[in-house]
PDB file of C-alpha atoms in Angstrom:
ATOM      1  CA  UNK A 847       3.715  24.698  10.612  1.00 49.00           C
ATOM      2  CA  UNK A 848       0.092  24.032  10.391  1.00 49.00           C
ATOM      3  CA  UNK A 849      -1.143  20.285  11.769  1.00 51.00           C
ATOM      4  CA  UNK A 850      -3.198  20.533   8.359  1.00 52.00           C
ATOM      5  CA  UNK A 851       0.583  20.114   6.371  1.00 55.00           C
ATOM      6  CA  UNK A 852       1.436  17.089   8.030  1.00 61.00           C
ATOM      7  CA  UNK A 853      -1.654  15.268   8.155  1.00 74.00           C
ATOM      8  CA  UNK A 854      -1.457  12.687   5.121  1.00 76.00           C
ATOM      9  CA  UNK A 855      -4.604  11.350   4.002  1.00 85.00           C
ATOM     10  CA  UNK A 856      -5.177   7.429   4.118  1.00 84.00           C
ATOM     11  CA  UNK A 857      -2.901   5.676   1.739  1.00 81.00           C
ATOM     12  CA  UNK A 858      -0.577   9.027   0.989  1.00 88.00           C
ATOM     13  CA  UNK A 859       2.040   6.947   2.396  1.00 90.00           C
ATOM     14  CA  UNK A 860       2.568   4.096  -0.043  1.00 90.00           C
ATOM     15  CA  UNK A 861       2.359   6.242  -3.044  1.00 88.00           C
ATOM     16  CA  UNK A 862       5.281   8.110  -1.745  1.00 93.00           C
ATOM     17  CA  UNK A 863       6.831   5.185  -0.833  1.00 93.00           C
ATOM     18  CA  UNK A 864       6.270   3.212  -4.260  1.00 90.00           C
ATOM     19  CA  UNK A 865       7.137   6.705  -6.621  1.00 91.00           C
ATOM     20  CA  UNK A 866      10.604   6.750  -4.523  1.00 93.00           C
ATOM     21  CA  UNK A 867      11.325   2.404  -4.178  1.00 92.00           C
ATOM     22  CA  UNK A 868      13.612   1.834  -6.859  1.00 91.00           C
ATOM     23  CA  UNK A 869      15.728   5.179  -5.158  1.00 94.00           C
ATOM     24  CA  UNK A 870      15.210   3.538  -1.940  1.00 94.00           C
ATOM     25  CA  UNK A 871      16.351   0.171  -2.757  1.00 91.00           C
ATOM     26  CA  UNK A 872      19.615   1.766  -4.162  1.00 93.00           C
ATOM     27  CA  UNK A 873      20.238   3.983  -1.406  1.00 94.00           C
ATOM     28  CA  UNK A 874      19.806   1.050   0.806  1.00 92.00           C
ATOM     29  CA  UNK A 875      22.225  -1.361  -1.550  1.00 92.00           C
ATOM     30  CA  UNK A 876      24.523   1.292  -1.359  1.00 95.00           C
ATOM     31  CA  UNK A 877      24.849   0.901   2.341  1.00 95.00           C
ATOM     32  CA  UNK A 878      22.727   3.874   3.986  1.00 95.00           C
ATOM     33  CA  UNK A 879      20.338   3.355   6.975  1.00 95.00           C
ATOM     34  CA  UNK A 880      16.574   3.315   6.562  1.00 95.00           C
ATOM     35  CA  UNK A 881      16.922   5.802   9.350  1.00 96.00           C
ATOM     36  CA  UNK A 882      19.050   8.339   7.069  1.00 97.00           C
ATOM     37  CA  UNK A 883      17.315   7.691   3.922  1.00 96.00           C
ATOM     38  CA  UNK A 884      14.164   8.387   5.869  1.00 97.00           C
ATOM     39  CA  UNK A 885      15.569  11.634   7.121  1.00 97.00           C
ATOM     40  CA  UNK A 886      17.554  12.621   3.889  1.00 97.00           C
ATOM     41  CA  UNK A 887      13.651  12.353   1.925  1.00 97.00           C
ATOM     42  CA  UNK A 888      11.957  13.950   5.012  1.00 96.00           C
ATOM     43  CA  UNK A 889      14.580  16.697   4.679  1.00 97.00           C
ATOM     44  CA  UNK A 890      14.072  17.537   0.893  1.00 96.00           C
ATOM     45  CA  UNK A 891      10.230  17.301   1.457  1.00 95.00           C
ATOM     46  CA  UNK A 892       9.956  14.543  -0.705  1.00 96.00           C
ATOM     47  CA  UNK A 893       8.480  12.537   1.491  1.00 95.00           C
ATOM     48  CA  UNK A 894       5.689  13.496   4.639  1.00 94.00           C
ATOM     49  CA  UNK A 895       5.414   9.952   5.673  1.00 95.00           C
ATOM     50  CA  UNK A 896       6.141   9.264   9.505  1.00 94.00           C
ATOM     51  CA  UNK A 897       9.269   6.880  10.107  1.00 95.00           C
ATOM     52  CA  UNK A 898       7.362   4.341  11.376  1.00 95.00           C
ATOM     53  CA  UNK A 899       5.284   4.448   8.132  1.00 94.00           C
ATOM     54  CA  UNK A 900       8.724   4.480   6.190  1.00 95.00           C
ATOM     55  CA  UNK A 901       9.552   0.824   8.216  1.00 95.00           C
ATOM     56  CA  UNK A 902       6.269  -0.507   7.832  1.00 93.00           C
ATOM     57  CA  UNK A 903       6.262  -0.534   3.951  1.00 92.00           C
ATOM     58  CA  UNK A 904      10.544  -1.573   4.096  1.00 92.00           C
ATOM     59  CA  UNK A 905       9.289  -4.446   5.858  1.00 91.00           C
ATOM     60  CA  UNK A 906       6.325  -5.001   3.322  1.00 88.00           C
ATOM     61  CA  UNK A 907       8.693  -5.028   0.337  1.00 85.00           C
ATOM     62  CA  UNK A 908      11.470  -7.405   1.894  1.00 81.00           C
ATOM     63  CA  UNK A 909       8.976  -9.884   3.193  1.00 77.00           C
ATOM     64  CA  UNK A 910       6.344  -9.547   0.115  1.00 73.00           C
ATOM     65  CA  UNK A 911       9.022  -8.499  -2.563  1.00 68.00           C
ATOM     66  CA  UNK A 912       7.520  -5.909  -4.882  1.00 61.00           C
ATOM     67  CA  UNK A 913       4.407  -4.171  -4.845  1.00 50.00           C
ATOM     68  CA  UNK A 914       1.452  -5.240  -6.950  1.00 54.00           C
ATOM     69  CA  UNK A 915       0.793  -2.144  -8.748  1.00 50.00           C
ATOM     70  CA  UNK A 916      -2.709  -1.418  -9.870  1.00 49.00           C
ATOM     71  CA  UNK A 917      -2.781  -2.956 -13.114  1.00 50.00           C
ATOM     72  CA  UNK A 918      -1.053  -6.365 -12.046  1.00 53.00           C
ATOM     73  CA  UNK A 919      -3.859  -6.439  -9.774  1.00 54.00           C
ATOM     74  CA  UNK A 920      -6.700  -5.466 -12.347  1.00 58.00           C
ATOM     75  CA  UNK A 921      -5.398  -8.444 -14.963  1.00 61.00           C
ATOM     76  CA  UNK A 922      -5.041 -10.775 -11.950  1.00 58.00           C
ATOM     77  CA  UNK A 923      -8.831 -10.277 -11.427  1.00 59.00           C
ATOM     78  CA  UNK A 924      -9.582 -10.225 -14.669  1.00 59.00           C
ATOM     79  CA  UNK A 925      -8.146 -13.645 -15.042  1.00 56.00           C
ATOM     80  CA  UNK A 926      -9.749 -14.932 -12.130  1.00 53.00           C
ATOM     81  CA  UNK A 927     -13.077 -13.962 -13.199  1.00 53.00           C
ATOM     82  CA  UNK A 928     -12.482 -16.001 -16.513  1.00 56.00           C
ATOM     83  CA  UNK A 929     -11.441 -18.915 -15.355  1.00 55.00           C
ATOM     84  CA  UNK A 930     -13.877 -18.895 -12.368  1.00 55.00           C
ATOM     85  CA  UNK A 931     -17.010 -16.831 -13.004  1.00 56.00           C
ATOM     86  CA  UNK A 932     -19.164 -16.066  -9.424  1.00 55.00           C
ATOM     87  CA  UNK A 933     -22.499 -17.482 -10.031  1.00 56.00           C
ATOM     88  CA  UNK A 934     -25.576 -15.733 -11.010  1.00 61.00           C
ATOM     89  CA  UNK A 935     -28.731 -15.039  -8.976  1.00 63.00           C
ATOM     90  CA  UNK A 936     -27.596 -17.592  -6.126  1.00 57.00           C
ATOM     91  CA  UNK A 937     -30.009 -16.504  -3.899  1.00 60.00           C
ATOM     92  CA  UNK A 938     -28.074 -15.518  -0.689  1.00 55.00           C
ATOM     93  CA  UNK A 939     -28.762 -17.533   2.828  1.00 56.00           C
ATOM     94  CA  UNK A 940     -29.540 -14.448   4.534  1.00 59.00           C
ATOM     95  CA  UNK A 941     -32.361 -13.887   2.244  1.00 58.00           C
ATOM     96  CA  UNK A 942     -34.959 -16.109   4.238  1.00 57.00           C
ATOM     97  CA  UNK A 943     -33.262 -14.718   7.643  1.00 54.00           C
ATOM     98  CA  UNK A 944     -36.728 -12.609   8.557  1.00 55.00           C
ATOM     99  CA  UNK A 945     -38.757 -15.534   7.541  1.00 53.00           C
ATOM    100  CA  UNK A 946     -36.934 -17.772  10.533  1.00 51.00           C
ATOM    101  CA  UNK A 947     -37.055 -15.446  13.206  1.00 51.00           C
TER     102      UNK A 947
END
């Protein structure tokens, strides 16, 4: 196998971990490991995400509950930026930092 096919690029991980959860969660209220779910996805190349990846975002979801997917976070900063607009043209303290030196 070439290193190229299991090199993931940055971030690979949680999509395959958020396109399987709901399976996940079942698998895991079912009663099976995190260890053989792991290796049963690994083993139908579902997944290419290292084990210790696969804990990491287990341990995201039971301590954060579920992800934030893209558009809950788009409409939470659309709301934000209604209620509480950033100024304009607020002239920035590093500005005058060449002047003091």
């Amino acid at each position: 196998m070439d290193k190229r096919d299991t090199v993931m690029k940055w971030g690979q991980a949680k999509f395959e971990f958020l396109a399987l959860r709901e399976e996940i969660h079942k698998a895991l209220a079912s009663g099976k490991t995190a260890k053989r779910i792991h290796a049963d996805l690994k083993s139908q190349n579902r997944i290419k995400m290292s084990q210790r990846s696969f804990y990491g975002w287990l341990r995201h979801e039971r301590l954060f509950g579920p992800l934030m997917v893209a558009a809950d976070i788009a409409s939470m900063r659309t709301k934000r930026t209604q209620h509480h607009p950033l100024p304009q043209n607020t002239p920035s303290p590093l500005d005058n930092q060449e002047d003091e030196q």
